Amino acid sequence: MPATEKDLAEDAPWKKIQQNTFTRWTNEHLKSVNKRVADLQLDLGDGLRLIALLEVLSHKKMSRKFHGRPTFRQMKLENVSVALEFLDKENIKLVSIDSKAIVDGNLKLILGLIWTLILHYSISMPVWEDEDEDEAEKKTPKQRLLGWIQNKVPDLPINNFSQDWRNGKALGALVDSCAPGLCPDWETWDTVKPVENASEAMQLADDWLGIPQVIAPEEIIDPSVDEQSVMTYLSQFPKAKLKPGAPLKPKLNPKKARAYGPGIEPAGNRVLRPAVFTVDTFSAGQGQVTVYLDQPDGTREEVKAVPNEGKKTYSVTYIPQVMGPHKVTVLFAGQQIPKSPFEVNVDKALGDASKVTVKGPGIEPAGNIANKPTYFDIYTAGAGVGDVTAMIKDPHGRQNSVEVMMEEKGDSVYRCTYRPAQAGPHAVTVTFGGVGVARSPFSVDVGPACVPGACRATGRGLQPSGMRVRQAGDFRVDTRNAGSGDLKVLVKGPKGEELVKQTANQDGVFSYEYHPNSPGKYTVSITWGGQHIPKSPFEVAVGPEAGPQKIRAWGPGLEGGIVGKSANFVVESVGTDVGVLGFAIEGPSQAKIECDDQNDGSCDVCYWPMEAGEYAVHVTCDDEDIEQSPFMAVIVPDDQTSNPDQVRPPSLLRWLSYILSGTGCLVNQPAEFTVNAKDAGKGPLKVIAQDAEGLPVEVKVTSKGEGLYSCSYSPTSSLKHTVAVAWGGVSVPNSPFRVNVGKGSHPHMVKVIGPGVERAGLKANEPTHFTVDCTGAGEGDVSVGIQCDANMIGDTEADVDFDIIPNANDTFTVKYVPPAAGTLTVKVLFTDQEVPQSPFRVKVDPSHDATKVKAEGPGLARTGIESGKPTHFTVLTKGAGKAPLDVSFSSPVHDFDVIDNYDYSHTVKYTPVQQ
């Protein structure tokens, strides 16, 4: 039978050796949980031993339950599925294997599974002693293991995991390298006794290094043994630890010392860059390490070898000062170690690639188009000296298919221009001095030349309803991922084609605007490269001009928001006839809507968008969109950088007290509050305010640092104001805030005028008045007090009665009658504060002049009057002022009477009763 067919046969010797090796490896790990496998092909079929093996290897439990007694095939399949799912979560990739293959005993796939576990848990995962972690990541598991063994056994040519191990000496050398003196005679072993050699080395490793014999000595030296079986056994050596009491036979052997590392490589070292290497004396016995560095000019200097704690290794570092050939001599116990002296050529210093920056559209992940030139700039200022290179790999992995043109622009700037010939993922690698710059290679997804289906059009001007005559129908067309093409927009209305104007073009996003002149059906056709983009043509129903509005809407939720967070806005009534209020949200996802009536002519509305994109928010009154509806809100993904729920407005309690007290802020006085966003992430903060008439109020926001913001606004009307506070486009807790604004109290604005407060001109007993004008003084109560001085109508001061009459124009009329001549004091107070010029001192003159009174008539005849006969006389008071008339007689009279004639005269009648 030909050899190739023999190797492929089911009973090929290497397959049996591999099955034995993998079975022993599996049992070594299962013995910690008191389990074992007798037949690898059959014993994993119920999934229980496989699950136990994975839990031992990973030190983790299965993520979901499994059947402890799988009696049926389906139960076994489910158990194996649990194990395979666990491997998938551990990022251990399996190829062409499923639960059925294991349950059915597919030996080839089962061996492949066990090898994958050996690679991951025994070879790939740990970083071994003396192994560089970064270098380990660049090598395959086989390269790592082989490199480690070559470093441990530098005196033997070991380049594979098959024929180099057949005489057993390599095993003895490896054991003695791991434990110097444990197998010191390996060099004298007879190569014709490979089984004896392998048995002695493997038994010593088992007894004193804790390395179980997962492969038999006769198997490891078998010419048909496969590399995977040998690697499985040898992968245990890097983690081996020498047990106490081992029969070591130490000896001094400088040939067992070795040096490795970039510092002794023939090439790759540069001026002023530390050159590092390691000296390993683990197998060489006890001795002194001495290192010398010979410069190109022949001078020599000693370099210190620093012992590494807990290891028989030494770290050596030197910094070349000049270019040229150097020689590194390493001595152990005064003797040259193998390969010493090392010839090292030092090259010139290179620049620092980490200080190079690359910018430009040619390295952006998206936006570049096939067959369209693009570019990027390379900035090398401050990076030192080095060659600048750029290489572009096309979607098929070819490195020379995209031509690159490098142009030096001056000032340490280089421009790289290229034209990708095909669409798909490209990799742009930029190096400086042979080292990749930061973030290189750059992943660039080149779009096809023209893809109309990748265009996206959004905006109010494309909504099916809500547009009105003479409103601006704005929309945007995003062509960034659509390749190259000509964009054309056509708007047709009831009267034919409408004028459409391009208002902006920013990096492939085009903005347009049209103004419909008549109501009716409109179509907006958008083509890219001569083909309609998705949803084009758009049908838009344009309604008549909006009449008087009954409601209005505003707030951050009508502009944008974040996925999964509430988008809030305010709806307010205009006038008393409100109508039937309605809402509708159209966008990439359905959005739950809630409306909270505030019982003050307004309501708070919230909706929850669940996907990113543009949403049309319809606010309707009596089933018709209000003016400016629909509102277009751009919802962005939640990048977890902003947390509006953590924003705390310290002034909230103050605002609530305003509302409850009915006063709130004051007109034309700054209203201040603070927003605390210390724990709320990035933001930004946005504060908008309106009064009850829908007029915007400017809010000044000042950052005070550490997430604190000082906000202030000055109300210009004594109306309710609504303040909306948003963080990162989302309303903060309790927003919007409603604040009552009062007129305030301004006693200094009160004016008092009228004769009743003039310094002179009043007469006793004559009514007078004055006016208290509170226009512009705000809110407050008017208090008035009037007093007579002492000795005016009595021995002490006395109050004067008055009437205060409120008028409809914020004025009050005060009436009073001075009771006598003298001086009055008039006090006027507004909100318990005296107004300007109060108190008023008012002089009251007498109301009459008795010298101007005349009396005449028969009752006053000097010739006498007749006793017992009625008589009379007249008192004339014209021009004498006003005063009560007092008449008295020196003798008794009857029928006395004073009659007012209402012509400034009185008739006095009487009858004398005695002579």
Coordinates of N, CA, C and O in Angstrom, one line a residue, residues 755-889:
P755 N -55.6 119.2 45.3 CA -55.6 120.3 46.3 C -55.5 119.9 47.7 O -55.1 120.6 48.6
G756 N -56.0 118.6 48.0 CA -56.0 118.1 49.4 C -54.6 117.9 49.9 O -54.5 117.6 51.1
V757 N -53.5 118.0 49.1 CA -52.2 117.9 49.6 C -51.3 119.1 49.3 O -50.1 119.1 49.5
E758 N -52.0 120.2 48.8 CA -51.2 121.4 48.6 C -50.9 122.1 49.9 O -51.6 121.9 50.9
R759 N -49.8 122.8 49.9 CA -49.4 123.4 51.2 C -50.4 124.5 51.7 O -50.4 124.7 52.9
A760 N -51.1 125.1 50.8 CA -52.0 126.2 51.2 C -53.2 126.2 50.3 O -53.2 125.5 49.2
G761 N -54.2 126.9 50.7 CA -55.4 127.0 49.8 C -56.7 126.4 50.4 O -57.7 126.5 49.8
L762 N -56.5 125.6 51.5 CA -57.7 124.9 52.0 C -58.3 125.8 53.1 O -57.7 126.6 53.8
K763 N -59.6 125.6 53.2 CA -60.4 126.3 54.3 C -61.1 125.3 55.1 O -61.5 124.3 54.6
A764 N -61.2 125.7 56.4 CA -61.9 124.8 57.3 C -63.3 124.5 56.9 O -64.0 125.4 56.3
N765 N -63.7 123.2 57.1 CA -65.1 122.8 56.8 C -65.5 122.8 55.3 O -66.6 122.6 55.0
E766 N -64.5 123.0 54.5 CA -64.8 123.0 53.0 C -64.2 121.6 52.5 O -63.0 121.4 52.7
P767 N -65.0 120.8 51.8 CA -64.5 119.5 51.3 C -63.3 119.7 50.3 O -63.3 120.7 49.5
T768 N -62.4 118.8 50.3 CA -61.3 118.8 49.4 C -60.9 117.3 49.0 O -61.5 116.4 49.5
H769 N -60.0 117.2 48.1 CA -59.6 115.8 47.7 C -58.2 115.8 47.1 O -57.6 116.9 46.8
F770 N -57.7 114.6 46.9 CA -56.4 114.4 46.2 C -56.4 113.0 45.6 O -57.3 112.2 45.9
T771 N -55.5 112.8 44.6 CA -55.5 111.6 43.8 C -54.1 110.9 44.1 O -53.1 111.5 44.1
V772 N -54.2 109.5 44.3 CA -53.0 108.7 44.5 C -52.9 107.9 43.2 O -53.7 107.0 42.9
D773 N -51.8 108.2 42.4 CA -51.6 107.5 41.1 C -50.6 106.4 41.2 O -49.4 106.7 41.4
C774 N -51.1 105.2 41.1 CA -50.2 104.0 41.2 C -49.8 103.4 39.9 O -49.3 102.3 39.8
T775 N -50.0 104.1 38.8 CA -49.6 103.6 37.5 C -48.1 103.3 37.4 O -47.3 104.2 37.7
G776 N -47.7 102.1 37.1 CA -46.3 101.8 37.0 C -45.7 101.4 38.3 O -44.5 101.0 38.4
A777 N -46.5 101.4 39.4 CA -45.9 101.1 40.7 C -46.0 99.6 41.0 O -45.5 99.2 42.1
G778 N -46.7 98.8 40.1 CA -46.8 97.4 40.4 C -47.9 97.0 41.3 O -48.9 97.7 41.4
E779 N -47.7 95.9 42.0 CA -48.7 95.4 42.9 C -48.5 95.8 44.3 O -47.3 95.8 44.8
G780 N -49.6 96.2 45.0 CA -49.5 96.6 46.4 C -50.7 97.3 46.9 O -51.6 97.7 46.1
D781 N -50.8 97.5 48.2 CA -52.0 98.2 48.8 C -51.6 99.6 49.1 O -50.5 99.9 49.5
V782 N -52.7 100.5 49.0 CA -52.5 101.9 49.3 C -53.1 102.2 50.7 O -54.2 101.8 51.0
S783 N -52.3 102.9 51.5 CA -52.8 103.3 52.9 C -52.7 104.8 53.0 O -51.7 105.4 52.5
V784 N -53.7 105.4 53.6 CA -53.7 106.9 53.8 C -54.1 107.2 55.3 O -54.9 106.5 55.9
G785 N -53.4 108.2 55.8 CA -53.7 108.7 57.1 C -53.7 110.2 57.2 O -52.8 110.8 56.6
I786 N -54.7 110.9 57.8 CA -54.8 112.3 57.9 C -55.0 112.7 59.4 O -55.9 112.2 60.1
Q787 N -54.2 113.6 59.9 CA -54.3 114.0 61.3 C -54.3 115.5 61.5 O -53.6 116.3 60.7
C788 N -55.0 116.0 62.5 CA -55.0 117.4 62.9 C -53.9 117.6 63.9 O -53.7 116.8 64.8
D789 N -53.3 118.8 63.9 CA -52.3 119.1 64.9 C -53.1 119.4 66.2 O -54.3 119.7 66.2
A790 N -52.4 119.4 67.3 CA -53.0 119.7 68.6 C -53.5 121.1 68.7 O -53.0 122.0 68.0
N791 N -54.6 121.4 69.5 CA -55.2 122.7 69.6 C -55.9 123.1 68.4 O -56.3 124.3 68.3
M792 N -56.1 122.2 67.4 CA -56.9 122.6 66.2 C -58.4 122.3 66.5 O -59.2 123.3 66.2
I793 N -58.7 121.2 67.0 CA -60.1 120.9 67.4 C -60.1 120.4 68.8 O -61.2 120.0 69.3
G794 N -59.0 120.3 69.5 CA -58.9 119.8 70.8 C -57.5 120.0 71.3 O -56.6 120.5 70.7
D795 N -57.2 119.5 72.5 CA -55.9 119.6 73.1 C -54.9 118.7 72.5 O -53.7 119.0 72.6
T796 N -55.3 117.6 71.8 CA -54.3 116.7 71.3 C -54.6 116.5 69.8 O -55.6 117.0 69.2
E797 N -53.6 115.8 69.2 CA -53.8 115.4 67.7 C -55.0 114.6 67.6 O -55.4 113.8 68.4
A798 N -55.7 114.7 66.4 CA -56.9 113.9 66.2 C -56.9 113.5 64.7 O -56.4 114.2 63.8
D799 N -57.5 112.3 64.4 CA -57.6 111.8 63.1 C -58.8 112.5 62.4 O -59.8 112.9 63.0
V800 N -58.6 112.6 61.1 CA -59.7 113.2 60.2 C -60.2 112.1 59.4 O -59.5 111.4 58.7
D801 N -61.6 112.1 59.4 CA -62.2 111.1 58.5 C -62.0 111.4 57.0 O -61.9 112.6 56.6
F802 N -61.9 110.3 56.2 CA -61.8 110.5 54.8 C -62.4 109.3 54.1 O -62.6 108.2 54.7
D803 N -62.6 109.5 52.8 CA -63.1 108.4 51.9 C -62.0 108.1 50.9 O -61.5 109.1 50.3
I804 N -61.7 106.8 50.6 CA -60.8 106.4 49.6 C -61.5 105.6 48.5 O -62.1 104.6 48.8
I805 N -61.5 106.1 47.3 CA -62.3 105.5 46.2 C -61.3 105.0 45.2 O -60.6 105.8 44.5
P806 N -61.3 103.6 44.9 CA -60.4 103.1 43.8 C -61.0 103.4 42.5 O -62.2 103.2 42.3
N807 N -60.2 103.7 41.5 CA -60.6 103.9 40.2 C -60.1 102.8 39.3 O -59.2 102.0 39.7
A808 N -60.5 102.7 38.1 CA -60.2 101.6 37.2 C -58.8 101.7 36.5 O -58.4 100.8 35.9
N809 N -58.1 102.8 36.7 CA -56.9 103.0 36.0 C -55.7 103.0 37.0 O -54.7 103.8 36.8
D810 N -55.7 102.2 38.0 CA -54.7 102.2 39.0 C -54.5 103.5 39.8 O -53.4 103.8 40.2
T811 N -55.6 104.3 39.9 CA -55.5 105.5 40.7 C -56.6 105.4 41.8 O -57.5 104.6 41.7
F812 N -56.4 106.2 42.9 CA -57.3 106.2 44.0 C -57.7 107.7 44.3 O -56.8 108.6 44.2
T813 N -58.9 108.0 44.6 CA -59.4 109.4 45.0 C -59.7 109.4 46.5 O -60.4 108.5 47.0
V814 N -59.0 110.4 47.2 CA -59.2 110.5 48.6 C -59.9 111.8 48.9 O -59.5 112.9 48.4
K815 N -61.1 111.7 49.6 CA -61.9 112.9 49.9 C -61.9 113.1 51.4 O -62.0 112.1 52.2
Y816 N -61.9 114.4 51.9 CA -62.0 114.7 53.3 C -62.4 116.2 53.5 O -62.3 117.0 52.5
V817 N -62.8 116.5 54.7 CA -63.2 117.9 55.0 C -62.4 118.3 56.2 O -62.4 117.7 57.3
P818 N -61.6 119.4 56.0 CA -60.8 119.9 57.2 C -61.7 120.4 58.3 O -62.6 121.2 58.0
P819 N -61.6 119.9 59.5 CA -62.6 120.3 60.5 C -62.4 121.7 61.1 O -63.3 122.2 61.7
A820 N -61.2 122.3 60.9 CA -61.0 123.6 61.5 C -59.7 124.1 60.9 O -59.0 123.5 60.2
A821 N -59.5 125.4 61.3 CA -58.2 126.0 60.8 C -57.0 125.5 61.5 O -57.2 125.1 62.7
G822 N -55.9 125.4 60.8 CA -54.7 124.9 61.5 C -53.8 124.2 60.4 O -53.9 124.5 59.2
T823 N -53.1 123.2 60.9 CA -52.2 122.4 60.0 C -52.6 120.9 60.1 O -52.7 120.3 61.2
L824 N -52.7 120.3 58.9 CA -53.0 118.9 58.8 C -51.7 118.1 58.3 O -50.9 118.7 57.6
T825 N -51.6 116.9 58.7 CA -50.5 116.0 58.2 C -51.2 114.8 57.4 O -52.0 114.1 58.0
V826 N -50.8 114.7 56.1 CA -51.4 113.7 55.3 C -50.3 112.7 54.9 O -49.2 113.1 54.4
K827 N -50.4 111.4 55.3 CA -49.5 110.3 55.0 C -50.1 109.4 53.9 O -51.2 109.0 54.1
V828 N -49.3 109.0 52.9 CA -49.7 108.1 51.9 C -48.6 107.0 51.8 O -47.4 107.3 51.6
L829 N -49.1 105.7 52.0 CA -48.2 104.6 52.0 C -48.6 103.6 50.9 O -49.8 103.4 50.6
F830 N -47.5 102.9 50.2 CA -47.8 101.9 49.2 C -47.0 100.7 49.6 O -45.7 100.7 49.8
T831 N -47.6 99.6 49.9 CA -47.0 98.4 50.4 C -46.2 98.7 51.7 O -45.1 98.3 51.9
D832 N -46.9 99.5 52.6 CA -46.3 99.9 53.9 C -45.1 100.7 53.8 O -44.4 100.9 54.8
Q833 N -44.8 101.3 52.6 CA -43.7 102.2 52.5 C -44.3 103.6 52.1 O -45.2 103.7 51.2
E834 N -43.7 104.7 52.7 CA -44.2 106.0 52.3 C -43.8 106.3 50.9 O -42.7 106.0 50.4
V835 N -44.7 107.0 50.2 CA -44.4 107.4 48.8 C -43.6 108.7 48.8 O -43.5 109.3 49.8
P836 N -43.1 109.0 47.7 CA -42.3 110.3 47.6 C -43.1 111.5 48.1 O -44.3 111.6 47.8
Q837 N -42.5 112.4 48.9 CA -43.0 113.7 49.4 C -43.9 113.4 50.6 O -44.3 114.4 51.3
S838 N -44.3 112.2 50.9 CA -45.1 111.9 52.1 C -44.2 111.9 53.3 O -43.0 111.4 53.2
P839 N -44.6 112.5 54.5 CA -46.0 113.1 54.7 C -46.1 114.5 54.2 O -45.1 115.3 54.1
F840 N -47.3 114.9 53.9 CA -47.7 116.2 53.3 C -48.2 117.1 54.5 O -49.0 116.7 55.3
R841 N -47.6 118.3 54.6 CA -48.1 119.3 55.7 C -49.0 120.3 54.9 O -48.5 121.0 54.0
V842 N -50.3 120.3 55.4 CA -51.3 121.2 54.7 C -51.8 122.2 55.6 O -52.3 121.9 56.7
K843 N -51.7 123.5 55.2 CA -52.3 124.6 56.0 C -53.7 124.8 55.7 O -54.1 124.9 54.5
V844 N -54.6 124.9 56.8 CA -56.1 125.1 56.6 C -56.4 126.5 57.2 O -56.2 126.8 58.4
D845 N -56.9 127.3 56.3 CA -57.3 128.7 56.8 C -58.8 128.6 57.3 O -59.5 127.7 57.0
P846 N -59.1 129.7 58.2 CA -60.5 129.7 58.7 C -61.5 129.8 57.5 O -61.2 130.4 56.5
S847 N -62.7 129.4 57.8 CA -63.7 129.3 56.7 C -64.5 130.6 56.6 O -65.3 130.7 55.6
H848 N -64.4 131.6 57.6 CA -65.3 132.8 57.5 C -64.6 134.1 58.1 O -63.5 133.9 58.7
D849 N -65.2 135.3 57.8 CA -64.7 136.6 58.4 C -65.9 137.3 58.9 O -66.8 137.9 58.2
A850 N -66.1 137.3 60.3 CA -67.3 137.8 61.0 C -67.4 139.3 60.7 O -68.5 139.9 60.8
T851 N -66.3 140.0 60.4 CA -66.4 141.5 60.2 C -67.2 141.8 59.0 O -67.6 143.0 58.8
K852 N -67.3 140.8 58.1 CA -68.1 141.1 56.9 C -69.5 140.7 57.0 O -70.3 140.8 56.0
V853 N -70.0 140.3 58.2 CA -71.4 140.0 58.4 C -72.1 141.2 58.8 O -71.7 142.0 59.6
K854 N -73.3 141.4 58.2 CA -74.2 142.6 58.5 C -75.5 142.1 59.0 O -76.0 141.0 58.6
A855 N -76.1 142.8 59.9 CA -77.4 142.5 60.5 C -78.3 143.8 60.5 O -77.8 144.8 60.9
E856 N -79.5 143.6 60.0 CA -80.4 144.8 59.9 C -81.8 144.3 60.0 O -82.2 143.1 59.7
G857 N -82.7 145.2 60.4 CA -84.1 144.9 60.5 C -84.7 145.5 61.7 O -84.0 145.9 62.7
P858 N -86.1 145.4 61.8 CA -86.8 146.0 63.0 C -86.4 145.3 64.3 O -86.5 146.0 65.3
G859 N -86.0 144.1 64.2 CA -85.7 143.4 65.5 C -84.5 143.9 66.1 O -84.1 143.6 67.2
L860 N -83.7 144.8 65.4 CA -82.5 145.4 65.9 C -82.6 146.9 66.0 O -81.6 147.6 66.2
A861 N -83.9 147.4 66.0 CA -84.1 148.9 66.0 C -83.6 149.5 67.3 O -83.9 149.0 68.4
R862 N -82.8 150.5 67.2 CA -82.3 151.2 68.4 C -83.4 151.9 69.2 O -83.3 152.2 70.3
T863 N -84.5 152.2 68.4 CA -85.6 152.9 69.1 C -86.4 152.0 70.0 O -87.2 152.5 70.8
G864 N -86.1 150.7 69.9 CA -86.8 149.8 70.8 C -87.9 149.0 70.0 O -88.3 149.3 68.9
I865 N -88.3 147.9 70.7 CA -89.3 147.1 70.2 C -90.3 146.8 71.3 O -90.1 147.0 72.5
E866 N -91.5 146.4 70.8 CA -92.6 146.2 71.8 C -92.6 144.8 72.4 O -92.5 143.8 71.7
S867 N -92.7 144.8 73.7 CA -92.7 143.5 74.4 C -93.9 142.7 74.1 O -95.0 143.2 74.0
G868 N -93.7 141.3 73.9 CA -94.8 140.4 73.6 C -95.2 140.4 72.1 O -96.1 139.7 71.8
K869 N -94.6 141.3 71.3 CA -95.0 141.3 69.9 C -93.9 140.8 69.0 O -92.7 141.2 69.2
P870 N -94.2 139.7 68.1 CA -93.1 139.1 67.3 C -92.4 140.2 66.4 O -93.0 141.1 66.0
T871 N -91.1 140.0 66.3 CA -90.3 140.9 65.4 C -89.2 140.0 64.8 O -89.1 138.8 65.0
H872 N -88.4 140.6 63.9 CA -87.3 139.9 63.2 C -86.2 140.8 62.8 O -86.4 142.0 62.8
F873 N -85.1 140.2 62.3 CA -84.1 140.9 61.6 C -83.4 140.0 60.7 O -83.5 138.8 60.7
T874 N -82.6 140.6 59.8 CA -81.9 139.8 58.7 C -80.4 139.9 58.9 O -79.8 141.0 59.1
V875 N -79.7 138.7 58.8 CA -78.2 138.6 58.9 C -77.7 138.3 57.5 O -78.0 137.3 56.9
L876 N -76.9 139.2 57.0 CA -76.3 139.1 55.6 C -74.9 138.6 55.7 O -74.0 139.2 56.3
T877 N -74.6 137.3 55.1 CA -73.3 136.7 55.2 C -72.5 136.6 53.9 O -71.4 136.0 53.8
K878 N -73.1 137.3 52.9 CA -72.4 137.2 51.6 C -71.0 137.8 51.7 O -70.9 139.0 52.2
G879 N -70.0 137.0 51.2 CA -68.6 137.5 51.2 C -67.9 137.3 52.5 O -66.7 137.6 52.6
A880 N -68.6 136.7 53.5 CA -68.0 136.5 54.8 C -67.5 135.0 55.0 O -67.0 134.7 56.1
G881 N -67.7 134.2 54.0 CA -67.3 132.8 54.1 C -68.4 132.0 54.7 O -69.5 132.4 54.9
K882 N -68.0 130.7 55.0 CA -69.0 129.8 55.5 C -68.7 129.4 56.9 O -67.5 129.1 57.3
A883 N -69.7 129.6 57.7 CA -69.6 129.2 59.2 C -71.0 129.1 59.7 O -72.0 129.8 59.2
P884 N -71.2 128.4 60.8 CA -72.6 128.4 61.4 C -72.9 129.7 62.1 O -72.0 130.4 62.6
L885 N -74.2 130.1 61.9 CA -74.6 131.4 62.5 C -75.1 131.1 63.9 O -75.9 130.2 64.2
D886 N -74.6 132.0 64.8 CA -74.9 131.8 66.2 C -75.5 133.2 66.7 O -74.9 134.2 66.6
V887 N -76.8 133.1 67.2 CA -77.5 134.3 67.7 C -77.9 134.1 69.2 O -78.4 133.0 69.6
S888 N -77.6 135.1 70.0 CA -77.9 135.0 71.5 C -78.6 136.3 71.9 O -78.3 137.3 71.3
F889 N -79.3 136.2 72.9 CA -80.1 137.4 73.5 C -79.7 137.5 74.9 O -79.5 136.5 75.7

